[in-house]
């Protein structure tokens, strides 16, 4: 949540800052602002999107060789210009991601020292606190180090001062921040995608680091103040990977990128032609052999992936498995088990609740940890013993699509790995599952070809206010994901239920104005599901059924069926049935005229609690 960009160079940095913010806008788009140092401190802020900030900056002829910028997802204070970052104190300016938990105590102390607050934000506390320390020695690095030592909570900050026209100081704790390296110019950002137009050389700051950047180099200091070296990485991303191309929205682009993303994610296993524990790290063979149970920790869409995996693990690997919502797990008294594998799942790897849940589990003595993530140098990956990187590429749309299906692919590989280690996966079964995985990208492409038919369905949803999604067994979490997608981007209230639960309450909601979307794979629960669908029709409900190609459900005026190409998708059926639900949500949102890529009140990487 929120996006930070900063630059120190021998050229005008405003275009760099604005382009960086544009690429980070998915992280927050309530307001935006920037500061440059050019014969003093110049600031411009605006409510709304980065395009508005660009217009304001051009109108005021803002330029400079040092600057910081921010796009905001509101936490403390409404999305107004007064609350927009950067926040200033005398000649100092700060941008901040995260939440300062002791801001009220610090605010009272600073007011007692004579500081006047102009905003409702916790961030303004940081600006005044650093400025207070700066007065003592006129050393921006030392002032920042002293100030962050007093902050409680999470932060990634960038700091500049009018007295230091080529110095950019930054710090992080609990929120991601990285340094981009150029030739006689350097940058900071909260996400690598912001800097791809200017550099692919990145240094990822560790927890508690403070960095001092200038034109010719940089220095990093750990939380104790000791100077340290952090490795330089070459990003595998390219600038055009985050471009929209010929698609209308990023969400549509990312839905159609899923066959490629699945291919890339499964490639290592398919090239080897067998399931190997080393896919999850060099220590995996010994560590995974110890596993007696699995606990998944995740939020939102990633939690739905975990729910699917819990079905797979118990069915295929014979291991007890449970999926936990990370924000709940971290605050409850759970019973630790040293032989339980803790699997954390996150697209960004910086989800605050998931990171905190992982740390909670480790504090309980559960050291068998594995992260499934799309970002190699994320906090979650660094905090876990084992890891598996999905190969989804940048996901810009706020509503997750390809990140979800690649997480499922990774979790299926984990399931097979644990099954093999437990002697529950024979050579014939292994070969069959590998064949299913090889066919998955092509089958996904065939399902996506149904888009025109799904789009036609979506026209019926534009005037609806509620929808009900039904699934059974391993497809129930897919129903949950379908409902989440619809509510996220179309603002249609949607709920998902196991179809067998209809008669235990939700059936009271069913009428002609409540569309019911059902997932109907040709599995052992199909006939049970058909009975549940009859319950809907008997109450006047209208059905929209996504069925396997070999499923017979008679169509009528109020029963609509789209059949997926081919027969049952086997164990990977949940991935295939996800795709039309994504398309349905996308086109329903188009019909309603909502902002598909930037839905109201939401942002991408949830780096605050």
XYZ file of C-alpha atoms in Angstrom, residues 269 272 274-289 370 386-388 413-414 416-422 430:
32
model
C 9.442 -29.646 -12.758
C 13.286 -32.464 -15.085
C 9.975 -35.747 -12.238
C 8.967 -34.303 -8.897
C 12.000 -33.332 -6.802
C 12.058 -31.746 -3.324
C 14.934 -29.496 -4.427
C 12.340 -27.383 -6.248
C 11.774 -25.778 -2.848
C 15.418 -25.242 -1.917
C 18.583 -27.285 -1.285
C 17.506 -28.103 2.277
C 14.070 -29.285 1.215
C 14.690 -33.069 0.974
C 15.678 -33.347 4.632
C 13.232 -30.780 5.975
C 10.144 -31.861 4.046
C 10.731 -35.482 5.043
C 8.202 -22.287 3.314
C 12.379 -22.841 2.039
C 10.829 -20.984 -0.845
C 9.167 -21.440 -4.205
C 3.865 -29.184 -6.881
C 4.248 -29.021 -3.092
C 3.090 -33.990 -5.099
C 6.480 -33.493 -3.451
C 5.130 -34.325 0.005
C 3.137 -37.246 -1.395
C 6.276 -38.659 -3.019
C 8.346 -38.283 0.153
C 5.624 -40.170 2.053
C 3.678 -39.201 -11.013
